[in-house]
Each structure stands twice: as C-alpha cells, then as structure tokens.
XYZ file of C-alpha atoms in Angstrom:
691
model
C 138.973 -5.889 -41.902
C 136.329 -3.669 -43.385
C 138.811 -2.315 -45.938
C 139.817 -5.849 -46.939
C 136.185 -6.804 -47.433
C 135.571 -3.741 -49.577
C 138.686 -4.479 -51.642
C 137.675 -8.105 -52.129
C 134.198 -7.079 -53.157
C 135.616 -4.540 -55.604
C 137.896 -7.159 -57.133
C 134.971 -9.563 -57.449
C 132.825 -6.913 -59.119
C 135.679 -5.993 -61.437
C 136.309 -9.641 -62.313
C 132.621 -10.197 -62.924
C 132.467 -7.094 -65.110
C 135.538 -8.168 -67.084
C 134.163 -11.679 -67.509
C 130.812 -10.287 -68.592
C 132.496 -7.886 -70.976
C 134.591 -10.634 -72.489
C 131.513 -12.841 -72.848
C 129.694 -9.974 -74.574
C 132.663 -9.387 -76.862
C 132.834 -13.096 -77.608
C 129.202 -13.111 -78.689
C 129.334 -9.753 -80.444
C 132.485 -10.554 -82.448
C 132.502 -14.315 -83.072
C 135.623 -15.819 -84.648
C 135.526 -16.720 -88.354
C 135.487 -20.493 -87.794
C 133.844 -22.198 -90.790
C 132.040 -25.455 -90.150
C 134.177 -26.985 -92.902
C 137.433 -25.736 -94.333
C 137.719 -25.316 -98.093
C 140.009 -28.169 -99.066
C 141.170 -29.831 -102.256
C 138.754 -32.445 -103.611
C 140.326 -35.885 -103.295
C 139.783 -39.092 -105.233
C 140.883 -42.165 -103.301
C 141.107 -45.843 -104.097
C 139.306 -48.824 -102.588
C 141.592 -48.703 -99.512
C 141.572 -44.918 -99.063
C 144.928 -44.251 -100.764
C 145.090 -40.964 -102.675
C 144.734 -41.370 -106.439
C 144.297 -37.758 -107.470
C 143.779 -34.358 -105.858
C 142.420 -31.156 -107.361
C 143.462 -27.627 -106.410
C 141.050 -25.436 -104.461
C 139.242 -22.619 -106.313
C 142.006 -20.211 -105.262
C 144.696 -22.497 -106.710
C 145.937 -24.006 -103.433
C 146.884 -27.604 -102.717
C 145.152 -27.963 -99.359
C 144.307 -31.524 -98.305
C 142.085 -32.369 -95.349
C 143.961 -33.732 -92.323
C 142.963 -36.471 -89.903
C 145.285 -36.517 -86.891
C 145.081 -40.320 -86.726
C 146.831 -40.415 -90.109
C 149.701 -38.107 -89.155
C 152.975 -39.386 -87.731
C 152.755 -39.116 -83.932
C 156.432 -38.243 -83.551
C 155.955 -35.323 -85.932
C 153.045 -34.039 -83.811
C 155.143 -34.349 -80.644
C 158.020 -32.483 -82.308
C 155.678 -29.754 -83.563
C 154.179 -29.176 -80.108
C 157.611 -29.239 -78.433
C 159.000 -26.716 -80.931
C 156.041 -24.377 -81.358
C 153.913 -24.594 -78.213
C 155.128 -26.959 -75.494
C 152.204 -26.167 -73.146
C 149.645 -26.567 -75.948
C 147.703 -29.368 -74.229
C 147.230 -27.389 -70.977
C 146.764 -23.696 -71.839
C 143.517 -22.031 -72.927
C 144.744 -20.467 -76.129
C 147.398 -18.174 -74.674
C 150.636 -19.173 -72.925
C 151.439 -16.347 -70.449
C 154.925 -17.688 -69.777
C 155.769 -17.676 -73.478
C 154.428 -14.144 -73.863
C 156.476 -12.910 -70.880
C 159.581 -14.606 -72.289
C 159.029 -12.986 -75.698
C 158.449 -9.577 -74.106
C 161.640 -9.873 -72.041
C 163.666 -10.859 -75.107
C 162.245 -7.893 -77.021
C 163.030 -5.487 -74.194
C 166.566 -6.802 -73.830
C 167.546 -6.917 -77.508
C 165.221 -4.430 -79.116
C 164.048 -6.991 -81.653
C 161.680 -9.956 -81.735
C 163.605 -13.091 -80.810
C 160.598 -15.382 -80.389
C 156.981 -14.513 -80.893
C 155.330 -16.338 -78.014
C 152.456 -17.359 -80.262
C 150.644 -20.569 -79.433
C 149.360 -22.947 -82.079
C 145.874 -21.602 -81.319
C 147.100 -18.068 -81.995
C 148.755 -19.200 -85.218
C 145.515 -20.862 -86.308
C 143.701 -17.583 -85.594
C 146.165 -15.771 -87.871
C 145.723 -18.386 -90.616
C 141.930 -18.101 -90.496
C 141.977 -14.303 -90.266
C 145.230 -12.912 -91.712
C 146.445 -9.768 -89.936
C 147.075 -6.558 -91.837
C 150.087 -5.502 -89.750
C 152.406 -6.696 -86.987
C 151.153 -4.080 -84.503
C 150.353 -4.667 -80.825
C 146.685 -4.197 -81.667
C 146.844 -7.032 -84.189
C 148.588 -9.178 -81.569
C 145.890 -8.515 -78.961
C 143.211 -9.377 -81.496
C 145.034 -12.608 -82.236
C 145.124 -13.449 -78.513
C 141.413 -12.748 -78.220
C 140.659 -14.943 -81.255
C 142.786 -17.758 -79.835
C 140.740 -17.731 -76.632
C 137.542 -17.830 -78.692
C 138.850 -20.742 -80.763
C 139.729 -22.705 -77.615
C 136.145 -22.276 -76.363
C 134.712 -23.692 -79.583
C 137.154 -26.342 -80.747
C 138.877 -29.257 -79.074
C 142.656 -29.468 -78.992
C 142.514 -32.197 -81.636
C 140.367 -30.013 -83.913
C 142.737 -27.083 -83.462
C 145.724 -29.213 -84.460
C 143.910 -30.676 -87.469
C 142.909 -27.226 -88.720
C 146.388 -25.851 -88.185
C 147.927 -28.783 -90.064
C 145.437 -28.196 -92.884
C 146.074 -24.456 -93.290
C 149.755 -24.003 -92.380
C 151.848 -22.653 -95.312
C 154.622 -24.868 -96.656
C 155.870 -22.891 -99.632
C 154.366 -21.850 -102.931
C 150.756 -22.954 -103.153
C 151.234 -25.849 -100.729
C 149.163 -25.671 -97.571
C 148.913 -28.292 -94.878
C 151.069 -31.189 -93.801
C 149.674 -33.686 -96.335
C 150.284 -31.557 -99.420
C 153.789 -30.742 -98.170
C 154.696 -34.341 -97.353
C 153.458 -35.548 -100.746
C 155.214 -32.745 -102.642
C 158.561 -32.833 -100.850
C 158.837 -36.506 -99.856
C 156.398 -38.307 -102.144
C 154.372 -39.909 -99.367
C 151.540 -39.346 -96.928
C 152.647 -38.114 -93.474
C 151.669 -41.348 -91.727
C 155.280 -42.419 -91.180
C 157.962 -39.767 -91.447
C 161.662 -40.029 -90.751
C 163.037 -37.775 -88.031
C 164.730 -35.676 -90.718
C 161.498 -35.284 -92.705
C 159.521 -34.426 -89.573
C 162.071 -31.775 -88.587
C 161.862 -30.108 -92.004
C 158.052 -30.049 -91.889
C 158.083 -28.613 -88.364
C 160.364 -25.760 -89.448
C 158.766 -24.828 -92.773
C 155.598 -22.892 -91.728
C 157.560 -20.150 -89.909
C 159.417 -19.017 -93.058
C 158.083 -21.238 -95.828
C 159.630 -19.422 -98.795
C 163.082 -19.153 -97.227
C 163.144 -22.798 -96.127
C 161.677 -24.601 -99.141
C 163.809 -27.684 -99.886
C 163.252 -27.267 -103.631
C 164.140 -23.556 -103.779
C 166.509 -23.065 -100.839
C 167.978 -26.395 -99.680
C 170.579 -24.583 -97.578
C 167.887 -22.722 -95.663
C 165.925 -25.934 -95.205
C 169.058 -27.668 -93.914
C 169.756 -24.952 -91.317
C 166.131 -24.943 -90.156
C 166.187 -28.721 -89.805
C 169.337 -28.534 -87.631
C 167.684 -25.942 -85.387
C 164.643 -28.175 -84.862
C 166.790 -31.261 -84.210
C 168.855 -29.396 -81.602
C 165.666 -28.273 -79.851
C 164.331 -31.849 -79.863
C 167.520 -33.136 -78.233
C 167.221 -30.446 -75.545
C 163.575 -31.371 -74.975
C 164.509 -35.047 -74.619
C 162.330 -36.195 -77.514
C 165.213 -37.717 -79.453
C 168.764 -38.722 -78.572
C 171.923 -37.157 -79.935
C 172.735 -40.235 -82.022
C 169.302 -40.165 -83.645
C 169.637 -36.458 -84.310
C 173.031 -37.097 -85.887
C 171.611 -39.690 -88.251
C 168.759 -37.351 -89.177
C 171.202 -34.513 -89.790
C 173.224 -36.700 -92.166
C 170.144 -37.606 -94.215
C 170.185 -35.929 -97.627
C 167.411 -33.458 -98.385
C 165.690 -33.877 -101.742
C 165.844 -30.684 -103.782
C 162.733 -31.253 -105.891
C 159.025 -30.659 -105.583
C 157.046 -33.632 -106.829
C 153.655 -33.282 -108.489
C 150.767 -34.547 -106.419
C 149.331 -37.937 -107.468
C 147.320 -37.891 -110.703
C 146.355 -41.541 -111.112
C 143.134 -42.691 -112.805
C 142.776 -39.203 -114.235
C 139.691 -39.872 -116.354
C 137.794 -41.695 -113.614
C 138.723 -38.931 -111.171
C 137.442 -36.249 -113.546
C 134.183 -38.173 -113.948
C 133.740 -38.562 -110.193
C 134.304 -34.840 -109.618
C 131.951 -33.904 -112.444
C 129.179 -36.170 -111.125
C 129.450 -34.936 -107.520
C 131.109 -31.480 -107.538
C 130.094 -30.667 -103.953
C 131.849 -33.691 -102.466
C 135.409 -33.299 -101.217
C 136.184 -37.022 -101.062
C 135.364 -39.520 -103.809
C 135.964 -43.240 -103.262
C 136.590 -45.462 -106.296
C 136.779 -49.242 -106.574
C 140.233 -48.900 -108.148
C 143.306 -50.388 -106.415
C 146.193 -47.904 -106.458
C 148.935 -50.511 -106.889
C 147.131 -52.127 -109.822
C 146.425 -48.728 -111.395
C 150.078 -47.706 -111.150
C 151.169 -50.909 -112.888
C 148.758 -50.499 -115.789
C 149.509 -46.815 -116.304
C 153.209 -47.588 -116.494
C 152.572 -50.321 -119.081
C 150.383 -47.956 -121.132
C 153.007 -45.177 -121.175
C 155.808 -47.525 -122.155
C 153.735 -49.247 -124.835
C 152.590 -45.953 -126.376
C 156.189 -44.723 -126.515
C 157.086 -47.777 -128.610
C 153.983 -47.595 -130.818
C 154.358 -44.028 -132.021
C 153.624 -40.390 -131.138
C 149.945 -40.254 -132.117
C 148.805 -43.642 -130.845
C 147.192 -44.159 -127.479
C 146.447 -47.111 -125.224
C 143.392 -47.732 -123.042
C 142.783 -50.533 -120.548
C 140.083 -51.757 -118.175
C 140.730 -54.433 -115.542
C 137.681 -55.743 -113.686
C 136.764 -58.369 -111.111
C 134.388 -60.699 -112.963
C 132.709 -61.841 -109.744
C 131.702 -58.375 -108.528
C 131.940 -56.086 -111.568
C 134.300 -53.751 -109.684
C 136.845 -52.009 -111.885
C 140.263 -52.460 -110.296
C 142.130 -50.254 -112.786
C 141.190 -48.183 -115.819
C 143.485 -46.261 -118.130
C 141.628 -43.901 -120.437
C 144.741 -42.925 -122.403
C 148.480 -43.440 -122.387
C 148.998 -39.988 -120.839
C 146.179 -37.682 -119.759
C 148.351 -34.597 -120.290
C 149.784 -35.572 -123.721
C 148.087 -33.384 -126.342
C 149.708 -35.311 -129.236
C 147.742 -38.393 -128.213
C 144.578 -36.444 -127.272
C 145.155 -37.795 -123.795
C 142.122 -36.055 -122.317
C 139.793 -38.342 -124.313
C 138.661 -41.349 -122.280
C 139.028 -44.200 -124.762
C 137.509 -46.722 -122.347
C 134.121 -45.112 -123.051
C 134.544 -44.252 -126.728
C 132.426 -46.346 -129.094
C 134.539 -48.139 -131.702
C 134.400 -51.180 -133.968
C 135.354 -54.259 -131.913
C 136.821 -56.254 -134.799
C 136.735 -59.996 -134.066
C 136.334 -59.705 -130.295
C 132.623 -60.659 -130.435
C 133.291 -63.991 -132.182
C 133.526 -66.037 -128.948
C 129.884 -65.236 -128.202
C 128.816 -66.430 -131.664
C 130.584 -69.734 -131.121
C 129.186 -70.003 -127.598
C 125.635 -69.465 -128.814
C 126.106 -72.068 -131.579
C 127.394 -74.596 -129.021
C 124.549 -73.749 -126.663
C 122.066 -74.335 -129.489
C 123.600 -77.745 -130.181
C 124.726 -76.814 -133.699
C 128.415 -77.586 -133.196
C 130.960 -78.983 -130.782
C 134.634 -78.053 -130.503
C 135.729 -80.754 -132.948
C 132.935 -80.270 -135.478
C 134.354 -79.562 -138.925
C 133.372 -76.299 -140.577
C 134.286 -74.859 -143.959
C 136.625 -71.928 -144.331
C 136.151 -71.201 -148.008
C 134.824 -68.221 -149.964
C 131.073 -67.916 -149.409
C 128.234 -65.655 -150.486
C 125.583 -64.786 -147.901
C 122.926 -63.019 -149.974
C 125.519 -60.658 -151.396
C 127.719 -60.428 -148.284
C 131.112 -62.013 -149.036
C 133.365 -62.018 -145.956
C 137.089 -62.537 -146.372
C 139.724 -63.570 -143.876
C 142.158 -61.035 -142.440
C 145.112 -62.476 -144.388
C 142.989 -63.062 -147.543
C 143.737 -66.817 -147.428
C 141.486 -69.777 -146.568
C 142.100 -72.926 -144.543
C 139.537 -75.275 -146.053
C 138.005 -77.680 -143.542
C 138.887 -76.792 -139.947
C 137.486 -77.690 -136.566
C 135.335 -75.177 -134.739
C 138.115 -74.943 -132.145
C 140.691 -74.065 -134.797
C 138.331 -71.596 -136.475
C 137.932 -69.612 -133.253
C 141.576 -69.776 -132.247
C 142.688 -68.636 -135.714
C 139.898 -66.016 -135.754
C 138.731 -67.097 -139.210
C 136.006 -64.847 -140.589
C 133.976 -67.112 -142.866
C 133.246 -69.810 -140.219
C 132.157 -67.118 -137.755
C 129.741 -65.651 -140.300
C 128.394 -69.156 -141.093
C 127.590 -69.723 -137.433
C 126.125 -66.245 -136.948
C 123.860 -66.863 -139.924
C 122.679 -70.022 -138.198
C 122.039 -68.591 -134.732
C 120.783 -65.217 -136.013
C 122.289 -61.739 -135.464
C 119.168 -60.571 -133.632
C 119.500 -63.424 -131.164
C 123.144 -62.549 -130.523
C 122.436 -58.868 -129.880
C 119.533 -59.865 -127.632
C 122.033 -61.790 -125.491
C 124.252 -58.719 -125.356
C 121.342 -56.597 -124.145
C 120.504 -59.292 -121.618
C 124.045 -58.852 -120.271
C 123.532 -55.075 -119.977
C 125.290 -54.046 -123.208
C 123.492 -52.459 -126.167
C 125.700 -52.398 -129.290
C 125.274 -49.360 -131.511
C 124.076 -49.894 -135.075
C 123.630 -47.333 -137.839
C 120.255 -45.568 -137.493
C 117.422 -47.637 -138.881
C 119.521 -50.757 -139.486
C 118.735 -54.184 -138.084
C 121.496 -56.468 -136.752
C 123.319 -58.154 -139.642
C 126.049 -60.678 -140.325
C 128.724 -57.949 -140.315
C 128.529 -58.020 -136.496
C 130.773 -61.087 -136.639
C 133.598 -58.964 -138.049
C 133.080 -55.819 -135.988
C 130.209 -54.172 -137.858
C 128.746 -52.672 -134.686
C 129.825 -50.071 -132.130
C 130.844 -50.890 -128.556
C 133.184 -49.375 -125.987
C 136.071 -51.048 -124.204
C 134.123 -51.004 -120.940
C 131.197 -52.732 -122.630
C 133.460 -55.404 -124.116
C 135.012 -56.088 -120.739
C 131.518 -56.314 -119.236
C 130.568 -58.949 -121.815
C 133.747 -60.894 -121.125
C 133.035 -60.974 -117.382
C 130.376 -63.474 -118.410
C 133.050 -65.753 -119.909
C 134.986 -65.638 -116.629
C 131.889 -65.997 -114.450
C 130.014 -69.094 -115.676
C 128.044 -67.140 -118.280
C 126.716 -64.354 -116.050
C 128.052 -60.912 -116.948
C 128.506 -58.339 -114.187
C 127.733 -54.676 -114.702
C 130.952 -52.691 -114.354
C 131.287 -49.893 -111.821
C 134.197 -47.822 -110.575
C 132.555 -45.575 -107.973
C 132.572 -42.457 -110.161
C 128.874 -42.788 -110.964
C 126.488 -39.963 -110.113
C 125.245 -40.313 -106.507
C 121.819 -41.915 -106.358
C 122.248 -43.683 -109.686
C 120.783 -47.194 -109.338
C 123.334 -49.945 -109.986
C 123.340 -51.195 -113.561
C 122.188 -54.747 -114.115
C 124.202 -57.567 -115.618
C 122.731 -60.790 -116.890
C 123.293 -64.141 -118.521
C 125.104 -63.989 -121.833
C 125.657 -67.765 -122.318
C 124.875 -70.982 -120.487
C 127.554 -72.176 -118.087
C 128.342 -75.220 -120.261
C 128.736 -73.153 -123.449
C 130.794 -70.600 -121.523
C 133.224 -73.282 -120.406
C 133.565 -74.608 -123.964
C 134.404 -71.136 -125.282
C 136.896 -70.462 -122.484
C 138.511 -73.847 -123.102
C 139.049 -72.961 -126.766
C 140.375 -69.458 -126.043
C 142.774 -70.839 -123.437
C 144.485 -72.707 -126.280
C 145.477 -69.530 -128.141
C 149.262 -69.108 -128.074
C 150.585 -66.133 -126.090
C 152.413 -63.490 -128.152
C 156.081 -64.143 -128.730
C 158.119 -63.209 -125.685
C 155.130 -63.066 -123.313
C 155.194 -65.178 -120.184
C 152.392 -67.786 -119.996
C 149.771 -66.975 -117.357
C 146.902 -69.385 -117.945
C 144.801 -66.808 -119.773
C 141.970 -67.310 -122.220
C 142.067 -64.387 -124.615
C 140.872 -63.042 -127.952
C 142.237 -60.362 -130.230
C 140.588 -58.193 -132.846
C 141.397 -55.605 -135.498
C 138.807 -53.227 -136.883
C 138.301 -52.475 -140.564
C 140.942 -50.151 -141.980
C 143.457 -50.820 -139.177
C 141.864 -48.247 -136.886
C 141.531 -50.239 -133.668
C 143.522 -53.108 -132.182
C 141.975 -55.090 -129.329
C 142.963 -57.825 -126.922
C 140.735 -59.080 -124.123
C 141.734 -61.846 -121.757
C 140.593 -63.451 -118.541
C 141.514 -66.027 -115.952
C 139.256 -67.520 -113.290
C 138.462 -64.111 -111.784
C 139.896 -61.085 -113.599
C 139.108 -59.655 -117.038
C 141.440 -57.205 -118.774
C 140.663 -55.386 -122.002
C 143.217 -53.478 -124.080
C 142.585 -51.016 -126.913
C 145.286 -49.518 -129.128
C 144.763 -46.908 -131.836
C 144.416 -43.236 -132.624
C 141.737 -41.306 -130.724
C 140.804 -39.532 -133.954
C 140.048 -42.933 -135.576
C 142.819 -42.506 -138.127
C 144.148 -45.590 -139.910
C 147.418 -47.091 -138.667
C 148.987 -49.398 -141.272
C 150.250 -52.603 -139.675
C 148.098 -52.243 -136.558
C 146.624 -55.552 -135.363
C 145.237 -57.054 -132.218
C 147.718 -59.912 -131.972
C 150.835 -57.846 -132.732
C 149.930 -54.501 -131.134
C 147.492 -55.198 -128.287
C 148.085 -58.774 -127.109
C 151.642 -58.156 -125.787
C 150.262 -55.241 -123.752
C 147.570 -57.542 -122.332
C 150.096 -60.049 -121.003
C 152.465 -57.349 -119.751
C 149.638 -55.540 -117.954
C 148.471 -58.724 -116.236
C 152.055 -59.347 -115.128
C 152.487 -55.770 -113.804
C 149.092 -55.668 -112.090
C 150.396 -57.529 -109.066
C 147.279 -59.708 -109.025
C 147.775 -63.409 -108.448
C 146.626 -65.566 -111.356
C 143.388 -67.470 -110.719
C 142.979 -70.790 -112.576
C 140.191 -71.011 -115.114
C 137.146 -72.855 -113.719
C 136.593 -76.565 -114.166
C 133.957 -77.887 -116.512
C 130.422 -77.776 -115.054
C 128.835 -81.078 -114.124
C 127.497 -82.883 -117.178
C 129.621 -80.918 -119.661
C 130.940 -83.167 -122.430
C 133.903 -82.350 -124.638
C 133.743 -85.128 -127.240
C 136.678 -86.025 -129.405
C 136.050 -86.159 -133.119
C 135.334 -89.913 -133.224
C 132.839 -89.499 -130.375
C 130.707 -86.913 -132.185
C 127.190 -87.843 -133.309
C 127.051 -88.343 -137.056
C 125.189 -85.122 -137.717
C 127.682 -83.084 -135.643
C 130.776 -84.303 -137.397
C 130.428 -81.503 -139.934
C 128.565 -78.210 -139.900
C 126.874 -78.658 -143.284
C 125.781 -76.037 -145.781
C 123.341 -76.324 -148.670
C 124.478 -76.179 -152.280
C 123.637 -72.499 -152.602
C 125.969 -71.663 -149.726
C 123.267 -70.991 -147.152
C 123.499 -72.585 -143.721
C 121.443 -75.748 -143.480
C 118.214 -75.418 -141.559
C 118.219 -76.457 -137.945
C 116.471 -79.724 -137.010
C 112.729 -79.482 -136.634
C 112.381 -82.313 -134.103
C 111.841 -81.289 -130.484
C 114.917 -81.282 -128.276
C 115.582 -84.429 -126.233
C 114.059 -84.638 -122.769
C 114.890 -87.222 -120.103
C 111.597 -88.543 -118.721
C 113.099 -91.177 -116.411
C 114.622 -90.812 -113.940
C 113.116 -87.411 -113.184
C 115.422 -84.598 -112.120
C 116.241 -84.754 -108.400
C 114.984 -88.319 -107.947
C 116.363 -90.674 -105.273
C 116.638 -94.234 -106.607
C 117.461 -97.338 -104.584
C 119.688 -99.604 -106.686
C 121.346 -101.394 -103.786
C 124.560 -99.461 -104.337
C 125.651 -100.068 -100.750
C 125.425 -103.831 -101.168
C 127.468 -106.377 -103.093
C 125.723 -105.810 -106.415
C 124.244 -102.660 -107.916
C 121.124 -102.938 -110.061
C 121.058 -101.177 -113.455
C 118.941 -98.058 -113.888
C 116.689 -97.791 -116.929
C 117.008 -94.488 -118.768
C 114.201 -93.123 -120.932
C 113.920 -90.029 -123.103
C 111.503 -88.320 -125.459
C 112.185 -86.204 -128.566
C 115.584 -85.605 -130.094
C 117.189 -87.064 -133.196
C 118.863 -90.485 -133.116
C 121.499 -91.697 -132.540
C 121.892 -90.775 -128.865
C 124.914 -90.757 -126.599
C 124.452 -91.015 -122.845
C 126.949 -89.645 -120.352
C 127.212 -90.246 -116.612
C 129.092 -87.530 -114.724
C 130.670 -86.390 -117.991
C 131.904 -89.851 -119.043
C 130.235 -91.416 -122.123
C 128.588 -94.805 -121.745
C 129.949 -97.632 -123.829
C 127.634 -97.435 -126.838
C 125.820 -94.925 -128.988
C 122.157 -96.032 -129.181
C 119.323 -95.325 -131.579
C 116.550 -96.366 -129.198
C 115.105 -93.979 -126.631
C 115.875 -96.321 -123.765
C 119.202 -97.328 -122.269
C 120.599 -98.752 -119.023
C 123.256 -97.523 -116.665
C 125.038 -99.165 -113.749
C 126.420 -96.569 -111.302
C 129.869 -96.895 -109.744
C 128.472 -96.370 -106.268
C 126.097 -94.418 -104.071
C 125.804 -90.622 -104.244
C 124.712 -87.836 -106.573
C 125.223 -88.312 -110.307
C 124.486 -86.201 -113.384
C 123.025 -88.020 -116.389
C 123.201 -86.336 -119.799
C 121.962 -87.312 -123.228
C 123.162 -85.724 -126.506
C 121.234 -86.260 -129.721
C 122.495 -86.288 -133.312
C 121.946 -82.512 -133.591
C 124.137 -81.902 -130.565
C 121.273 -80.883 -128.296
C 121.551 -82.051 -124.715
C 119.427 -82.652 -121.632
C 120.568 -83.457 -118.091
C 119.121 -84.608 -114.782
C 120.583 -85.098 -111.314
C 119.789 -88.271 -109.358
C 120.831 -89.602 -105.970
C 121.665 -93.298 -105.993
C 121.175 -95.287 -102.789
C-alpha cells in the first residue's frame, strides 16, 4: 500500500510539473494569433452583396469569412473529411495520430497526416520550414495553444479565411467566387466536394489548371461522404456527373470608381458599405458597355441613378469600362465638370412660371434676337416663330429660353442652384450671364442629377450620397429649387417629350442637351421617384461630329431604366390649387410673353402681387353646407393686376372678374383650396374648411 501511495504521489507531482511546464511554455512562447487577419478590402452594396474586392498588400485574394454565410453542408463535409472529431478534441486527435503513425510504420510512407483543423490553422499562421518530427510537435503544441484562445467557430472561420485554393486565392469565399462565380452561401454537393479537396494539394487540383486532378479529388471526397453517411449514393452519383468548369473567373469589380473612392477615403477599413444596389448596378454597367461599343472606340458613357426621395445613389457608372485605356476608363465622368448644354432649361421655365411671367400655353417668340450683343441661335439654325412655352421647352428652343432667363435673371437662377446644394462653375471673375441657358457654365453629372431630384420631389432637391464619402463628413444639404406648383408644371411639360425611336414608353419626364462643339451629349429623366442622368462623350473633351443628346444619350436613358429592374413610379399629381389653363383661359396679359421694340424683355409688373384677405388661410366658415341650401362665400383680395380668375380646388369659376370681390358657392362641406390668378399670372391661395 505504501508503494502504491508513493507511486500515486510521484505521478501527481509529475503531472503537476508537466502541466506547470506546459503553462510556462504557453506563456513564454505565445502563438502568433493576430487580433485581426489581413484580408482583402471589400466594397459591398446596400444589402451586403460584394461589389468589388481589392487584393491584400502581398497580392492575395483573401476575403473575410463569417461562418453564418457559409453553406452548412460544406462545413459538415469539411469536418467529416479533414477532422471528424473536431468539435470534441482539444486541438489534437490522438486516435488520428495513432492511425497515421501505424500507416507510416506499415507502409514506410505517409498515408494520412493525422492533422486536425486546429493543427492546419497553426501551420497556415506559422508556416513550417520542414516536414520533420520537430516541426510536427511544434504544430501540435501550437494547436493546443490555439484551442485555449479561440472558440471552435473562430478556428473554423480563420481556417476558411487562410486555406490555400490555388494561385493567389486564399479562403473559401475567394475560391467559390473564382471557380463558381458565387458566394459560398449555397453550394451544390459537387462544388462543396471540390472546395473540401482543394486545400490539401491546391495546385494539383485546381479546376482551371488541372480539371482531371480536381475531378479525381472530388470523387474521393464524395466516396468518403457516402461512407460517413452524410450523403446517399444517388446524390453522390448526381454530384459526380456534374460538369466541372475549367475557368477561373475574375472577382467582382462593379462600381469601380465608387469603390476606389471609398477605399481612398477610408484606407484602414476592410469593409465599405455603399448605397448602391448590385442588381441595378449590373444592369447599368451592361448598358454602358454595349452603348459605348456602338458609339465608337474613344467615346465613353457615364450614368447616375438616384432615389429622389432620399438622395441615395442606387447605381453609378463612371465610364463604359474602368479598365479600357482607349476610353480613359479610369476617369470618373460622373464627377467631371462639363458644359450641360440645354439640360438647365427646365429650371429657367420653372422659375418663370413661379414668378407668374408665363403659363404652359403662353405664346413666346422664337425669332432671331439681340440681347445686348448676345445673339443666341437654335441648334438646327432654324426658327419656329410664335410657339407656346410648352412647345419651346419640349423642342429645346434656345431663343425662348434666353428670353425667359433675361426676365428672371441669371443671378436668381444660380442662387436657386446653390440653394439646392449645387454651385455651377463660371470662368474666374465672371458673373452669371444669359449663356447659362445654353450650357455656358460648368456642372458635373452628379450635380445635374441632384438638381433633377427636385423635379421628381415636389421642388426639393436631395443631396446625393453613395456611402463612399470620407468618414465623419457631415451630410451635404439639399434645398428647394422650385415651388411645388412650378415643379409640377415643368414635369408635366417634360413628360410630353416623345421617347427616342424604338424606345419603350415608361412614363418618364426627360430632357436632353448637347454642349457647344458636340463635346457632350446629355439625357436626364425621372419618374415619380427615380432620377437617371446619362452623359456621352470623350473624356478628353474632344469634339464628336454628330453627337447629340436626343440621338446619342436619350436611347441609353430609356434602355438603362428598362435594365435597372426598378418598377416605374407614376409622376405625382398636381398639387392642390395648381391651375393648368388652356389658351382661351389665360389672362389677357399672359396670352403672350411680350418684348419691347428693341428686343429686350418687357419689364415685370410693378403692382404688388395679389393677396387673398378674406377668407383668411385656415379659416372655418359655416355656410350651411350640411343643410338643403349652401350660402355663397364672399371672396376679397388686395393687390394684383385685373382681370382676375378665381379657382376652387383647381377648377376655374364661371367668370373672369375685374373687381377685387367675388362669390363662391361650395359643392359641399370639407376642406377647399381657393386660388386667384391676376393678369400677370401671379397667384395666391388659401385653405378653408366649409361647414
């Protein structure tokens, strides 16, 4: 008994000494486990889908792995094939080591290594210099250290991030994207088997370099899975019959310019989230490539598609092909400042309508004119004579636009642009002039789209953002560019522009433009929610004979909307109190936008604008509307120029009056909007509740 006690005590002391020694070794020689692995920076879309990845500094494609986003069957197959007791051992599987040792002793060669996934991770984090027993013992020691510091889930995630898959591919995600063109969320049994087999001999089993080797390795994994009971023989047979692709695909490179900007603004981040939608981006990039191929070798295409309600950019194409040197594809043409051609005209017309100078059916002259030495000409060098304001905008006539800009004032127009968050670029030292109407100012495609979000959003422009901005940058401000009534009038006119020949109707309001010298072609359109801008031209600003907005850019606009996958949203209804008079309903002084004999725009009326003094805005009036008879309501106004037309809920009353009093009998109880328009086209409105 005494000898047994001494032996037990000796064993206990020895065990304690070994444990203490191992603990000392563990502290003295900690494993090289970085807090964060060096992985490829990723740029993802609004929903987390990969848009673009960048190689690591050492040239590896190594994407971070989240086990929740890896096919569970693949993980089960990997564990069953590589380390079936992975979830229960502490880094080393003694049974596997004994089996490997017995096989080595019996055959004189290594049949199976006995390495656990933890041991393989140790080798990946600290590559061994030789295949000696000493290196193997060190690997075992490191595996035990790793198990003490990381959870099983963390070990698997790190292994699946670092495992070699051929060439410069590391990790399950890079391999799945390169060999199968998809994330490893849902893999077929055949694909999972290939990815399980690859890390052991990645160069000999690459599907793109050695499809025969990949095929044999897949069969070996499938046979093992049948033996393990993970899959049935029939399923293994179907997987074995599946053809292996013999190509290596490039990793996604969508939204290349936005991705470059995001990485440049936050180089330390490994994940950058953009507002872009991958499906929409893919559609627009395809349209841009196809359009550029038809246009010519040196022309490029840029596009920006934004949500007018939020300002989020859903897709942006900086060039037809980022990697095409002939088109200077690396230049982001969505941010390049160019002449916008006629694309600013809608805002001139909107401001003139807002000021009460014209209505849609007001006649305006399209004839040669001299504005203090500035003599604008139409694009086709012809003139239409008298046209309606609606026709002048839809036909993009130059002289009428300059007439209206002269009336509202270039400085006032540019002030509205700045109010909407856009500052057009003028030559140094120059004040805004009439040439703005024809593109004599510099703006970018993004800025134009930002302005047009106001036309799709009741006059309030939204500042554009795509998520690539520098962290900590305060959000840019948008603002009101036009009143909601004037915005609706402009959109109503632009909605009447014919789509390009062969384009499917979509319910768009759109405008085209061509810069001086045929250098830039533009088309910008919108529905009730989305705004899309298209630019076509040469990045070096070279002239392109025959280039025009309607012929070159407008077809791309309609095709891009169709390929975006976004459902069309109807244009908004007219705001309450908005009046769209027909020509015979116009006040006398609004029938024609008059000019003086010397060609200058007639001065605006000096009388104060009309103001409804009764009923006051927001008043509740009891007219007995719930009874058998409704009493009339007396309407009174001050200011304005006679004659006056009154409207109730957008419908004109029976007569045009010259007096500043009128009467109205409501149709029934409820809220109504009363509007008066004077002879100069100026309007005032109030809301009343009739009881």
